[in-house]
Coordinates of C-alpha atoms in Angstrom, one line a residue:
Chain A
X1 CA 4.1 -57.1 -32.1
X2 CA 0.7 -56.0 -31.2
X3 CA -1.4 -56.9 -28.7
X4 CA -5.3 -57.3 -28.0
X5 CA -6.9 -58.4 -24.9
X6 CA -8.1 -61.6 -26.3
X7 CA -4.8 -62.6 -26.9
X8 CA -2.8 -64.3 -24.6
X9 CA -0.1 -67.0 -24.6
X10 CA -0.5 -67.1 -28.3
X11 CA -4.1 -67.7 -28.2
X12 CA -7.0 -65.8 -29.0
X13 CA -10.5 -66.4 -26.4
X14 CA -13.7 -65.7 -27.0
X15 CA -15.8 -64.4 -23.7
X16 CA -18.7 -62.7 -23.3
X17 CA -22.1 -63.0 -21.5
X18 CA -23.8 -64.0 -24.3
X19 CA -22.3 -67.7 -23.1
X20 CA -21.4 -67.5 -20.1
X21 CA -19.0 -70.4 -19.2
X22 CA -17.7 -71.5 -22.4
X23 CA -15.1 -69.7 -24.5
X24 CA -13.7 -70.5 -27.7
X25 CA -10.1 -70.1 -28.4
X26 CA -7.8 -70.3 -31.6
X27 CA -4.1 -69.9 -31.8
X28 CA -2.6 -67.4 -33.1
X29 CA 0.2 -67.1 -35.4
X30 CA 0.2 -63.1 -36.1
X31 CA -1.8 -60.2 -35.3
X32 CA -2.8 -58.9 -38.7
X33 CA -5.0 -55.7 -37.9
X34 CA -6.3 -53.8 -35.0
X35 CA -7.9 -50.7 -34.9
X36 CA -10.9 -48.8 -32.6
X37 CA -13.6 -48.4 -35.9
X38 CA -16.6 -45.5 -35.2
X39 CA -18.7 -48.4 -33.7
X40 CA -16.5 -51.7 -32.4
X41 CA -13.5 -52.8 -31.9
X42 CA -12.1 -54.6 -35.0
X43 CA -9.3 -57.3 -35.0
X44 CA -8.1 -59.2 -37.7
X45 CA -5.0 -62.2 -36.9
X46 CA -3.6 -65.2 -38.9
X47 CA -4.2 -68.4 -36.9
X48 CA -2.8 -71.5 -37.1
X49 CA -5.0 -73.9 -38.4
X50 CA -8.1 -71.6 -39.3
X51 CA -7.2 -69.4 -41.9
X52 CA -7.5 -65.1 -41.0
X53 CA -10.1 -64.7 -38.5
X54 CA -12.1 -62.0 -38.2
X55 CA -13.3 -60.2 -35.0
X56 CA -15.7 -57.7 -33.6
X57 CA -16.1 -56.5 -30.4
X58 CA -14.1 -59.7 -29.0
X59 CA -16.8 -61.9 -31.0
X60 CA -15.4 -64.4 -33.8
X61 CA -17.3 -63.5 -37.0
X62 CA -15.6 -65.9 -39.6
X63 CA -12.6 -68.0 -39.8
X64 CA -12.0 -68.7 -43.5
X65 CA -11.7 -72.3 -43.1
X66 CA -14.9 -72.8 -41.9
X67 CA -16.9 -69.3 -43.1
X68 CA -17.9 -71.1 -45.9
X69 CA -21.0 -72.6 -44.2
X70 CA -22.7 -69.7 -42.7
X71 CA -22.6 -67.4 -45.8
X72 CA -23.6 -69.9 -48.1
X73 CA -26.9 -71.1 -45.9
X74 CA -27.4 -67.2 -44.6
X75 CA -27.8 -66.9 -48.6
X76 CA -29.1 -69.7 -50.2
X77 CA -32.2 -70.6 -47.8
X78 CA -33.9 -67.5 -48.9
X79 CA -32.6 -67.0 -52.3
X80 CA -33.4 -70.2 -52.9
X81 CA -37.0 -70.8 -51.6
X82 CA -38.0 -67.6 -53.5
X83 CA -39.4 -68.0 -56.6
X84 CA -37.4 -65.6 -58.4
X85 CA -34.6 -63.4 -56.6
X86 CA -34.0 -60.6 -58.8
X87 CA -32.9 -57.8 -56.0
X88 CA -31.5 -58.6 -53.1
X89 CA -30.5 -56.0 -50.2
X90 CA -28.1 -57.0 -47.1
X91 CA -27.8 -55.3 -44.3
X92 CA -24.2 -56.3 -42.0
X93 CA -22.4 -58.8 -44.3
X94 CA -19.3 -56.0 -44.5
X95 CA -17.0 -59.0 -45.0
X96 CA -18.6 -59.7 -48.4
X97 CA -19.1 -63.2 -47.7
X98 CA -23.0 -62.8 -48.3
X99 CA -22.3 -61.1 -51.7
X100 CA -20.1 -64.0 -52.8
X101 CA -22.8 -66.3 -52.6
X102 CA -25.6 -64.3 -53.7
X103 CA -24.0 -63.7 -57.3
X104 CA -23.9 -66.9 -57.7
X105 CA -27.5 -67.0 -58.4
X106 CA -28.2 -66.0 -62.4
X107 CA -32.0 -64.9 -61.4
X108 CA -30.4 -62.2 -59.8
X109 CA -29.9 -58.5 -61.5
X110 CA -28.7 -56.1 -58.1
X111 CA -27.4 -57.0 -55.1
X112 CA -27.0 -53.5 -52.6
X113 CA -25.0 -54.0 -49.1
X114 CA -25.5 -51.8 -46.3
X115 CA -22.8 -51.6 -43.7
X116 CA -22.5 -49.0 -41.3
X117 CA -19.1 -49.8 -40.3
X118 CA -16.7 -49.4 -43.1
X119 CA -13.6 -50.3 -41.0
X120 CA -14.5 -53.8 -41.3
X121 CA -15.5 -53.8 -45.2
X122 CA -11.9 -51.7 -45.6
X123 CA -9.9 -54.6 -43.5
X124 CA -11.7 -57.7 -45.5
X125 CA -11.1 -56.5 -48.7
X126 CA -7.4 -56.7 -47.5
X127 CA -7.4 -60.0 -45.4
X128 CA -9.8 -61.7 -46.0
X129 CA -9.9 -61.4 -50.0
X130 CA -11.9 -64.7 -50.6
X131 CA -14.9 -63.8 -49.0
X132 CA -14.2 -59.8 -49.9
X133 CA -14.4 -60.7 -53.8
X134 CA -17.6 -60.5 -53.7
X135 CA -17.8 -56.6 -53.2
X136 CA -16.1 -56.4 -56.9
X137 CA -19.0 -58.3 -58.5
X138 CA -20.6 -56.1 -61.8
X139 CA -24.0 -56.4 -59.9
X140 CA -23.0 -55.7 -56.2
X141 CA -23.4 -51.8 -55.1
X142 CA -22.2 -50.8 -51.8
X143 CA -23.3 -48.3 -49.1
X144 CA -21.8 -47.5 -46.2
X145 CA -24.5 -46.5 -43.5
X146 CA -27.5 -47.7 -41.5
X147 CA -29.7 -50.2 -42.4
X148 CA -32.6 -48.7 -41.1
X149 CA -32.5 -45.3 -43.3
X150 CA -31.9 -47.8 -45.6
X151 CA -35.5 -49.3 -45.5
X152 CA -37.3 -46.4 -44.7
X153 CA -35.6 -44.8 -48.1
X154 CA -36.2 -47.8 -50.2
X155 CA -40.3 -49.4 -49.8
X156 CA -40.8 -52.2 -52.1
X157 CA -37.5 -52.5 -53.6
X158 CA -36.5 -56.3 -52.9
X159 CA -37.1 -59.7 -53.2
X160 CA -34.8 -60.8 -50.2
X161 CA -33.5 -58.9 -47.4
X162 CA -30.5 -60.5 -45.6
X163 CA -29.3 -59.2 -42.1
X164 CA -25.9 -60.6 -41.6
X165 CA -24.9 -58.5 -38.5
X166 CA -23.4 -59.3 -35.1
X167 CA -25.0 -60.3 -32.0
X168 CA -27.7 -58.0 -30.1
X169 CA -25.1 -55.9 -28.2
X170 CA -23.5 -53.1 -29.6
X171 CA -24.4 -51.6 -33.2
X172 CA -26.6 -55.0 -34.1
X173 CA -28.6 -54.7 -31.2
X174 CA -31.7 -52.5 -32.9
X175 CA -31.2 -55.8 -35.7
X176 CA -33.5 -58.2 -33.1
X177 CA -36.0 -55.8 -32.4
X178 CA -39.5 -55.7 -33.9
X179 CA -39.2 -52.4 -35.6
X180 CA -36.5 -53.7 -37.6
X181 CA -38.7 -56.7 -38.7
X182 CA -41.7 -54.0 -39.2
X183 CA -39.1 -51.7 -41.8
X184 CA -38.1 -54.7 -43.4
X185 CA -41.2 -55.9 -44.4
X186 CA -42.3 -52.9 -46.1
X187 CA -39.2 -52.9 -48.5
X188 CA -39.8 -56.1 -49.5
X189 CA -41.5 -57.0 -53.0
X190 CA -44.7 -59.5 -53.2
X191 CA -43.7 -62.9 -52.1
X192 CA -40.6 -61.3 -50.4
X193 CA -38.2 -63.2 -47.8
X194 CA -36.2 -61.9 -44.7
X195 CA -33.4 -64.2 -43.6
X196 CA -31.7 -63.2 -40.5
X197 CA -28.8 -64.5 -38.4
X198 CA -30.8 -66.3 -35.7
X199 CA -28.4 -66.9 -32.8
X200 CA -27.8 -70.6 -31.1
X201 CA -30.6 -72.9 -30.8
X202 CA -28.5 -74.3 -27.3
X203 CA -27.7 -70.6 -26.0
X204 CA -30.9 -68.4 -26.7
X205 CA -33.7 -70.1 -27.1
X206 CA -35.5 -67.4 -25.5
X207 CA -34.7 -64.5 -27.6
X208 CA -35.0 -66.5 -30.6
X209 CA -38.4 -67.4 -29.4
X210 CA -39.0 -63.5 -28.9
X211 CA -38.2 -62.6 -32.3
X212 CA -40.1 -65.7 -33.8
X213 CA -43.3 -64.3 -32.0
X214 CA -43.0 -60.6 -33.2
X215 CA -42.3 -61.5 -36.7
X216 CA -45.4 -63.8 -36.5
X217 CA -47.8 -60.7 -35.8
X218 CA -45.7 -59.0 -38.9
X219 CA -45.5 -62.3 -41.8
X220 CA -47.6 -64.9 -42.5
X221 CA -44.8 -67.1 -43.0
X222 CA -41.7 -67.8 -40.2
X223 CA -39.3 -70.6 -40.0
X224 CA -36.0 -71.3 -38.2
X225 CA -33.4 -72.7 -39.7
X226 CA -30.2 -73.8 -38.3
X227 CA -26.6 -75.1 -39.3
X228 CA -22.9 -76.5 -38.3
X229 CA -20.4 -73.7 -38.0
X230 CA -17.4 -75.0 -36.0
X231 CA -15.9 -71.3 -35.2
X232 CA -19.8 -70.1 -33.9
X233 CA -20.5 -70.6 -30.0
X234 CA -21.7 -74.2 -30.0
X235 CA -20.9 -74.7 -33.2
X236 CA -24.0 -74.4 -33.7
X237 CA -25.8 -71.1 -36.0
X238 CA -29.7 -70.4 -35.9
X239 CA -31.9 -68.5 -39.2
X240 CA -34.7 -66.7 -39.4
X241 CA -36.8 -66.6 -42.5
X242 CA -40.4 -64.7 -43.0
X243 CA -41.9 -64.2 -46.1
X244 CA -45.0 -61.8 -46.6
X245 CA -46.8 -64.7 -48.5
X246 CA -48.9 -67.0 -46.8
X247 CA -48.7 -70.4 -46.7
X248 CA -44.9 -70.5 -48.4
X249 CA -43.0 -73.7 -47.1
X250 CA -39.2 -72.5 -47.2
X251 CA -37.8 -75.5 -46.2
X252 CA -38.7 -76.6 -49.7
X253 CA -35.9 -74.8 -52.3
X254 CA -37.4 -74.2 -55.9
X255 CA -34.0 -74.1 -57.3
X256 CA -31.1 -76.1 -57.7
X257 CA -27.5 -75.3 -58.3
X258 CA -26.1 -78.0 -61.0
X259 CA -24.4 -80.2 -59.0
X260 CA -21.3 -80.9 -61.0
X261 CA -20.4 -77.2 -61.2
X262 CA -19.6 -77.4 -57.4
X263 CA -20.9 -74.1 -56.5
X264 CA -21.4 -74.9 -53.1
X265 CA -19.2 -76.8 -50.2
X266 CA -22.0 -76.7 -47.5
X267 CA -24.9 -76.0 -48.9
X268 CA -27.3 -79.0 -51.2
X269 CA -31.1 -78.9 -51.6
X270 CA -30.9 -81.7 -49.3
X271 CA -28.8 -79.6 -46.7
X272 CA -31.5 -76.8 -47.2
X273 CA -34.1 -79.2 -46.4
X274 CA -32.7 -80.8 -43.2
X275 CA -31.8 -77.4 -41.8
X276 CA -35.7 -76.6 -40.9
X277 CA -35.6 -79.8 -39.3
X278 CA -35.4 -79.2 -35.0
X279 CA -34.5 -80.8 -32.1
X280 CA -37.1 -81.8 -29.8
X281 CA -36.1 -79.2 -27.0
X282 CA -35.7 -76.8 -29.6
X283 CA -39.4 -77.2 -31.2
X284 CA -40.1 -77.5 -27.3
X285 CA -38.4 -74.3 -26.3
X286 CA -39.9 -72.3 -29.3
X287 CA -43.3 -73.4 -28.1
X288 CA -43.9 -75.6 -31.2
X289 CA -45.8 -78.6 -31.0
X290 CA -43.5 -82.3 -30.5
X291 CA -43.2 -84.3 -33.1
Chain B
X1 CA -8.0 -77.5 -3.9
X2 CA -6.8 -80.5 -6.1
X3 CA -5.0 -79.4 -9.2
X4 CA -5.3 -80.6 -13.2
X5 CA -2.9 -79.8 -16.1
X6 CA -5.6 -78.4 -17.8
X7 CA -7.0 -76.4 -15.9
X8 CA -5.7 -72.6 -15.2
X9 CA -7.2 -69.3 -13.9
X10 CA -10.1 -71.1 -13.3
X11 CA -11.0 -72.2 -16.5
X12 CA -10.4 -76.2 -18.7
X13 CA -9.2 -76.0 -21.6
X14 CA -9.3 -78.5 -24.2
X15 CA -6.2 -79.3 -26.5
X16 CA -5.1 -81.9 -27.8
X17 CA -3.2 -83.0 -31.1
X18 CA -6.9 -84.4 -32.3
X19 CA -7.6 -80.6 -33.5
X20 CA -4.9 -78.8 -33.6
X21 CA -5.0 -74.6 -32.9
X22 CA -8.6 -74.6 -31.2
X23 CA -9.6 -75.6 -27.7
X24 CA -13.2 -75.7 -26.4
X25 CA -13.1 -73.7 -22.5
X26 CA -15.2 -74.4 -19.7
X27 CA -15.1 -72.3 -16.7
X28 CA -14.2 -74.5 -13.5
X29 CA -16.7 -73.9 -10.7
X30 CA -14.6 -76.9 -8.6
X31 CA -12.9 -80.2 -9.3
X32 CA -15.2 -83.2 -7.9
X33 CA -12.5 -85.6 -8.8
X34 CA -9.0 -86.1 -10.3
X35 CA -7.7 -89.8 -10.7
X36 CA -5.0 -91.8 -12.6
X37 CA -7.0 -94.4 -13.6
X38 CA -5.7 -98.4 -14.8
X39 CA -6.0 -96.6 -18.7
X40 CA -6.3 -93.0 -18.5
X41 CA -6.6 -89.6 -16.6
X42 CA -10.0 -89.5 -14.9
X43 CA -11.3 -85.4 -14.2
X44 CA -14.7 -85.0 -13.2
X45 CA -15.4 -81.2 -12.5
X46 CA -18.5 -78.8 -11.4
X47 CA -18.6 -76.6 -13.9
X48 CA -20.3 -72.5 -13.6
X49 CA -22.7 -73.0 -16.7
X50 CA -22.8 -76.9 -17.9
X51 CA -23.2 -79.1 -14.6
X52 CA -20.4 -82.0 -13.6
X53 CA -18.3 -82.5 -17.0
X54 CA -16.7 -85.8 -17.3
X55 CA -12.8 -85.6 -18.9
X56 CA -10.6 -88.4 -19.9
X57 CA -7.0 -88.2 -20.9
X58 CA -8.1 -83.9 -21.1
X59 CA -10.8 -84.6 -23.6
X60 CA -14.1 -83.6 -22.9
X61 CA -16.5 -86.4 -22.8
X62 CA -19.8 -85.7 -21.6
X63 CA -21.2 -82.5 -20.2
X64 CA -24.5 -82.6 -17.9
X65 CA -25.8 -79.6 -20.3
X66 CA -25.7 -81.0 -23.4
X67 CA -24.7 -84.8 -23.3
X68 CA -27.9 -85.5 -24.2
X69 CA -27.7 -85.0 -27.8
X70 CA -24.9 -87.6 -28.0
X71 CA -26.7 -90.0 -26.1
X72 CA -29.8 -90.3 -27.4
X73 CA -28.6 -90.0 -31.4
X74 CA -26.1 -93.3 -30.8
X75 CA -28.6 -95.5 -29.1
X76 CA -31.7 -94.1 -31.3
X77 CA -30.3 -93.9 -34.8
X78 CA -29.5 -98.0 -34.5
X79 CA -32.2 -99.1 -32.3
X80 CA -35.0 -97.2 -34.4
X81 CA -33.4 -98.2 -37.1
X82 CA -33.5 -102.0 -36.4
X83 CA -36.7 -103.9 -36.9
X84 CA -36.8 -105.5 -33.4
X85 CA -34.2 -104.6 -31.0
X86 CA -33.6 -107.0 -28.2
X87 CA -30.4 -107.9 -27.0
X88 CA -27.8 -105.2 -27.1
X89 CA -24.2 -104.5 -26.7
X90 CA -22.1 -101.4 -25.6
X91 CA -18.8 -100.9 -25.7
X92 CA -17.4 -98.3 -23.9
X93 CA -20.6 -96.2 -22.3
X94 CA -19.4 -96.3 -18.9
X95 CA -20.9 -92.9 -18.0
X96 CA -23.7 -94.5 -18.4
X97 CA -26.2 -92.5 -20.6
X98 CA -26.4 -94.6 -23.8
X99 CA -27.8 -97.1 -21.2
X100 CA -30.5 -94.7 -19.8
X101 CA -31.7 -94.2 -23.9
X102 CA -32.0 -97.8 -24.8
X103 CA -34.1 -98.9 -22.1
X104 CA -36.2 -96.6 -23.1
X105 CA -37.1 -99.0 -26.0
X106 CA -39.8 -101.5 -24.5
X107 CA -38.9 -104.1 -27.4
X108 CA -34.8 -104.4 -25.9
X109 CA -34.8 -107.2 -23.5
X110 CA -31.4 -107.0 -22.6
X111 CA -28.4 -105.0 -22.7
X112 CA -24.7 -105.9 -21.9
X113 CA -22.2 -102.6 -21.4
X114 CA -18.7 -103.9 -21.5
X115 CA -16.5 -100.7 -20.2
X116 CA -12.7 -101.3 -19.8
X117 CA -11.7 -98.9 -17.5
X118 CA -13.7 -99.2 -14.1
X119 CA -13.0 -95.9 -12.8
X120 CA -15.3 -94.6 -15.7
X121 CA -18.2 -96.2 -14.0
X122 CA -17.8 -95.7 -10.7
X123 CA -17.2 -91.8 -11.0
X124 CA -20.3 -91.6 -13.6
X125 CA -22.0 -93.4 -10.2
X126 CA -21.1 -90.6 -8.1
X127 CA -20.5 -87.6 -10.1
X128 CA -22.8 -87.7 -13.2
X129 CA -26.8 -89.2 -11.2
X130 CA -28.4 -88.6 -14.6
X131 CA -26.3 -90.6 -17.1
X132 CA -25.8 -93.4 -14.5
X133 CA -28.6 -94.1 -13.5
X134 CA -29.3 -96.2 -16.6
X135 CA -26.9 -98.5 -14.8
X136 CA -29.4 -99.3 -12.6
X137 CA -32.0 -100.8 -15.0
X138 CA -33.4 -104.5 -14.4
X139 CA -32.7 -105.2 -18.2
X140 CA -28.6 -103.8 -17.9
X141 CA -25.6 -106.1 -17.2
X142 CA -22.2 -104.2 -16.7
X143 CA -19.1 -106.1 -17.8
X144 CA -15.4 -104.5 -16.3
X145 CA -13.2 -105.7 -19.5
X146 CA -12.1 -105.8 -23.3
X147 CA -14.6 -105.2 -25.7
X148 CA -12.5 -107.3 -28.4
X149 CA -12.5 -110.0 -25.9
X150 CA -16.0 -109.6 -25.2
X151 CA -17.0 -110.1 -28.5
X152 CA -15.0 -113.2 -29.6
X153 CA -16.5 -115.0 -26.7
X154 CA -20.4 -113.6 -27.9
X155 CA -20.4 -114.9 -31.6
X156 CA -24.0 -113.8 -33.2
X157 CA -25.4 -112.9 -30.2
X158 CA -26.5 -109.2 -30.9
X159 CA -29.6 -106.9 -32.5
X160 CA -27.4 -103.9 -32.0
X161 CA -24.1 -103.0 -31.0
X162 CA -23.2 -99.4 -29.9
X163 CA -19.5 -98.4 -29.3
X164 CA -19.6 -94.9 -27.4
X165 CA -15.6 -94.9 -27.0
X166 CA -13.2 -91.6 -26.7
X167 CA -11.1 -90.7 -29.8
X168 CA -8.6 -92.8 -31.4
X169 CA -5.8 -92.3 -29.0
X170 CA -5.1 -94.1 -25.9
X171 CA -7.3 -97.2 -25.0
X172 CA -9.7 -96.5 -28.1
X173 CA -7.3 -96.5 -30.7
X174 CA -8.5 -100.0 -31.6
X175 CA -11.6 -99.3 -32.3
X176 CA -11.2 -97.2 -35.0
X177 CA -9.5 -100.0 -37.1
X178 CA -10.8 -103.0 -39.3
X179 CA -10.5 -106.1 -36.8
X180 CA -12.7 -104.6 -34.3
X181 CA -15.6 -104.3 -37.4
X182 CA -15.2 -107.7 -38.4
X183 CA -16.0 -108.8 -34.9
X184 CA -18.4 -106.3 -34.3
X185 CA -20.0 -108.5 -37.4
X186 CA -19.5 -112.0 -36.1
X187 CA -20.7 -110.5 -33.0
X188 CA -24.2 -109.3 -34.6
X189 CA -27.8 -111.6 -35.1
X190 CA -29.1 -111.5 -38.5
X191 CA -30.6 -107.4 -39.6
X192 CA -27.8 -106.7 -36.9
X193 CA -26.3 -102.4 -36.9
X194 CA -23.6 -101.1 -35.7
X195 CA -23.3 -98.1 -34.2
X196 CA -20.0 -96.0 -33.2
X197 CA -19.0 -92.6 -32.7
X198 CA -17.9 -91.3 -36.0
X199 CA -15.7 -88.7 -35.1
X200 CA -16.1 -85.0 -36.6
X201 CA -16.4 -84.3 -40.3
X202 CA -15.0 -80.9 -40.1
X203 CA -11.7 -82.2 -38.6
X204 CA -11.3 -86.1 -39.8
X205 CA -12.6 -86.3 -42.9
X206 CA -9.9 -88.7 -43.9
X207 CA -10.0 -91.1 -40.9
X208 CA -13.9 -91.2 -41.4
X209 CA -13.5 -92.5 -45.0
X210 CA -11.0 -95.0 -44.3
X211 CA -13.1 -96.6 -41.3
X212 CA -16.2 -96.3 -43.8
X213 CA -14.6 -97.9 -46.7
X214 CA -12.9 -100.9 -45.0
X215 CA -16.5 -101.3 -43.3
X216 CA -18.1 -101.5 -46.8
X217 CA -15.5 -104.3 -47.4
X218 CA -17.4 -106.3 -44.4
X219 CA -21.2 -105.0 -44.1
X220 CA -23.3 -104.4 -47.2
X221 CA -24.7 -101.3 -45.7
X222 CA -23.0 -98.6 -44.0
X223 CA -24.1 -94.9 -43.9
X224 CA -22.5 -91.8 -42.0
X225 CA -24.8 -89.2 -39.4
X226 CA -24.1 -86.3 -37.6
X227 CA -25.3 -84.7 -34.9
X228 CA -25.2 -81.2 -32.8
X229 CA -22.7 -81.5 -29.7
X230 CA -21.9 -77.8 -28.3
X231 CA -18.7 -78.9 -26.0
X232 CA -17.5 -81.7 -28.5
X233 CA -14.8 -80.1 -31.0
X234 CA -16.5 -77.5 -33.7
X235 CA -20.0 -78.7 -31.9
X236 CA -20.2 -81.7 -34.6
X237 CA -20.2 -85.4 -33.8
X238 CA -20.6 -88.0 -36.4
X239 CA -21.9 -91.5 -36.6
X240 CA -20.6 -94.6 -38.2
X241 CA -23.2 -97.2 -38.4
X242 CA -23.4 -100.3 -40.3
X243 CA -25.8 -103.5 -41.0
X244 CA -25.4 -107.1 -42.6
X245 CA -28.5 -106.5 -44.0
X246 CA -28.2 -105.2 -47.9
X247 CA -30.2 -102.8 -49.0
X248 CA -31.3 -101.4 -45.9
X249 CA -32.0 -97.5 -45.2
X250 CA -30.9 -97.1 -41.8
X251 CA -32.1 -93.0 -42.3
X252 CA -35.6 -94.1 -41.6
X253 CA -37.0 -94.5 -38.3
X254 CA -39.2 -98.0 -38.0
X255 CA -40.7 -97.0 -34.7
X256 CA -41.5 -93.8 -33.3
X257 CA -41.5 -92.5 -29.4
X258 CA -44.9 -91.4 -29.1
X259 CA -44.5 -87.8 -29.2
X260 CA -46.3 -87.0 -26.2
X261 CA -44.2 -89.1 -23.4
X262 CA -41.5 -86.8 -24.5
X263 CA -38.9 -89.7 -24.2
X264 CA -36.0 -87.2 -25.9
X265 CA -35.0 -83.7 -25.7
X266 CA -33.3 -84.2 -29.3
X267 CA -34.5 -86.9 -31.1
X268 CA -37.3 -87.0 -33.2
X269 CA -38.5 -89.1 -36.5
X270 CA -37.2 -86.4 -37.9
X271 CA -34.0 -85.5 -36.6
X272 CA -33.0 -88.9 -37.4
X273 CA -33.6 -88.9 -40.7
X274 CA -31.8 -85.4 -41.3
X275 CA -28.9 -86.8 -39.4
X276 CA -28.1 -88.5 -42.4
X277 CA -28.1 -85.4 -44.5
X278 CA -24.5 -84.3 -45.1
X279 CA -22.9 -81.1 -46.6
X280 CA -21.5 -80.9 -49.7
X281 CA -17.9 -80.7 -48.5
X282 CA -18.7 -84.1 -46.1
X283 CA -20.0 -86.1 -49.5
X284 CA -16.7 -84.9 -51.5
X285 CA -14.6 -85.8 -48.7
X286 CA -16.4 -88.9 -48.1
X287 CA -16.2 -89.9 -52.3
X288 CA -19.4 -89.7 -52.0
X289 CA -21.4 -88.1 -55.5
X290 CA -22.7 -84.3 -55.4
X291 CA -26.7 -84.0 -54.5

C-alpha cells in the first residue's frame, strides 16, 4: 500500500502554519493517487465517511461529501449578482467543481479554466468524476497554464473572473497579491465581477483585510462573503467579490434558480444574501464600522 | 505529566462515534486538569494556539479562542428574541459563559443555572476566568442538580430557558427527547423561548428533525439557527429554539446592543437574523420547502 506523510494510523492530518494548533484529520480507507506534479504534491485517498478527498501540498481541497458548498457559493455569488454572465474565466478550479456549477447558469455562452497544474485536473477527472463532469460541458474550454499570461493575453474578455486556487504558499501565492487583482480587472467586461477564495474569517483576518484594502484602490465595489464548509480549517470559507461598477450591492442576487428543479444543495438567494452578513469581530477586524 | 486517552504526541484528538472518520486536533501546550467526575470525564488543558479548552467525556466543549460565538448566539438569539426577558433558566452552562451573555441584558432580573455535574463549575472557576466569571453576577443563582427535577418543581416560572448541554450521549441524552420539551413548556411564562443547542446540520440532520417535529407537536413556534464554531465538529453548531407564542418570528431581533458598547464579538442585529438562513440541503433535510 502506499504511503504519504499525512497518513498515519489510518488517518489522514492536516498541518501547516497557516493554523497553527489545530489540524484536521479524516480516516482513511485507501490511498487512491500519489504523485510529485511540476508544482505540488498531489494526493488523492478514499475515506471513510467523506467520499475521495483531494489534496495539495498536505492542504484538504475538497471532500465530495461536503465540496458541494464551496463550489456552488465560489460560483453563484458572482454569477448571480451580475446582471448577465455570458463569459466566464477561472483561474485554479482544476477539479472542475467551479465548471459544474457555472453551466448551470443558461445566460452563460463560454466558460475557459486556467490551471497550471494539470496533474490535478488529470487525477479528478479519474476520482473525483462528480465534480470533474464539469470539464466535459459543450461550453467549458480548458487550458492548462498560468493565470496571469492568461489576463495579460485576454483584456476585456469576461463578465466574471473566478480564482479557485489554494492558499498563498506555493503556486497560489502570486493569487493574493495586488498585481493579480490589477490584471484581473482589466480583463473584465463593463459591470464585471472577481470572486476569489477569501481564506477564514477566524484564521486571517489580517491578510484578508490586506487584500480587501488593495482591491479597494483597484474596484469601486468590494465585499466579503463567507460560508460553512465542514472539510475547510474552521469550517469556516471567506469570498472576495469586486466589481468595476460602482455602487453594485452583491449581496443582492438578480437571479434565481427555480426552486423545484433543485439545482442547488447549498446555495438559495436567501443563502446568498446571509453570506455578506459578518460577525462583529469580523466587521471589527476588517476595519468596518459595528453594526 | 498527567496523562489523557486522547491525547498523544502532544496533540487532543477528538473522536467519537457522534461523527464518525473526522476528528478536530488541538495541539496540547499542558493538561491543567484531568478528573473522573460524579457523570463524566473532566479534561481541562492549555492549549499552544486556543487558550484553556474545556473537554468532557473527549468532546470538545468550549475553547477560550472561539467559545464566544457559541455563547453569545444561545443566550442572544432567545433573549433578543423575547419581548421582555426577566427571569431566566439554564440548564447545563456550567462553564459559565451563557451566564456572562445574559447579564448583559439590563431587562433580565434573574437568572437560575441548574448544572448537574459540579465538577463542571468548579474547573470553569479555576481554569476558564473568562466564561466564569458570569458566575459571579449579583443577578445569577447556581443550582448543583437535575434539570428535569428543576423544572417540575418551577411550573411557569420562566421568560427564557437556555439548555447549553453536551451531545446526546452520556448525562445529556435526555435532553434531546420529548419529555424534557414538554417541561421546558410548563416550565415557561406566557411569550416564553426555548433555547438548546441544536446539534450540527451537516452531521444530524435526522436527529435535528425528529427533536423539531415532536417540538411542533408542543410549541406553536419552533425555528432552527446556526452558527460558526471553529473547534465544534465541521465548525457548525445549530440552534433549536421554540415559543408558546403562535405566530412569532423569533429571526428578528426586538432589541439591539447599542453598537458602540461593543457588548459582542459575534453577534449583531444582523447575524441573528441570518442565523436563521439555512442551505438548501438543511431545508430538504429538515422537510422544510425549497426557497
Amino acid at each position: 500500500m502506499p504511503s504519504h506523510k499525512n497518513i498515519k494510523d489510518g488517518w489522514f492530518r492536516e498541518t501547516t502554519a497557516l493554523w497553527p494548533g489545530q489540524a484536521m484529520s479524516l480516516q482513511v480507507q485507501e490511498i487512491l493517487h500519489h504523485e510529485k506534479s511540476l508544482f505540488q504534491d498531489v494526493l488523492v485517498f478514499k475515506s471513510t465517511n467523506h467520499g475521495n478527498v483531494l489534496v495539495l501540498d498536505g492542504v484538504i481541497q475538497a471532500t465530495e461529501w461536503d465540496e458541494f458548498s464551496y463550489q456552488e457559493m465560489i460560483a453563484h455569488l458572482p454569477l448571480m449578482a451580475h446582471k448577465n454572465p455570458k463569459n466566464i474565466l477561472v483561474i485554479g478550479g482544476g477539479d472542475g467543481g467551479v465548471l459544474r456549477e457555472i453551466v448551470k447558469h443558461p445566460e452563460v455562452e463560454s466558460v475557459t479554466l486556467v490551471e497550471i497544474d494539470e496533474a490535478v485536473i488529470r487525477v479528478s477527472k479519474q476520482f473525483l468524476p462528480d465534480m470533474a463532469k464539469g470539464f466535459y460541458h459543450p461550453k467549458v474550454t480548458v487550458v492548462v497554464g498560468d493565470g496571469f499570461k492568461y489576463l495579460k493575453d485576454n483584456v476585456g474578455a469576461f463578465d466574471v473572473i473566478i480564482t479557485d486556487s489554494s492558499d498563498p504558499v506555493g503556486p497560489a501565492d502570486v493569487l493574493f497579491g495586488e498585481g493579480f487583482y490589477a490584471l484581473m480587472k482589466k480583463s473584465l467586461k463593463t459591470g464585471g465581477i472577481v470572486c476569489t477564495q477569501g481564506e477564514c474569517q477566524w484564521l486571517h483576518l489580517p491578510l484578508i483585510k490586506q487584500v480587501l484594502e488593495s482591491s479597494r484602490l483597484l474596484y469601486p465595489t468590494v465585499a466579503y462573503a463567507w460560508a460553512s464548509v465542514p472539510t475547510y480549517p474552521c469550517g469556516n470559507m471567506g469570498f472576495i467579490l469586486c466589481c468595476n461598477e460602482e455602487g453594485r450591492d452583491l449581496s443582492r442576487p438578480l437571479r434565481i434558480f427555480p426552486p423545484e428543479k433543485e439545482e442547488t444543495r447549498y446555495y438559495t438567494a436567501e443563502v446568498h444574501a446571509a453570506a455578506f452578513v459578518l460577525p462583529a469581530f469580523t466587521r471589527k477586524g476588517l476595519g468596518l464600522p459595528s453594526k
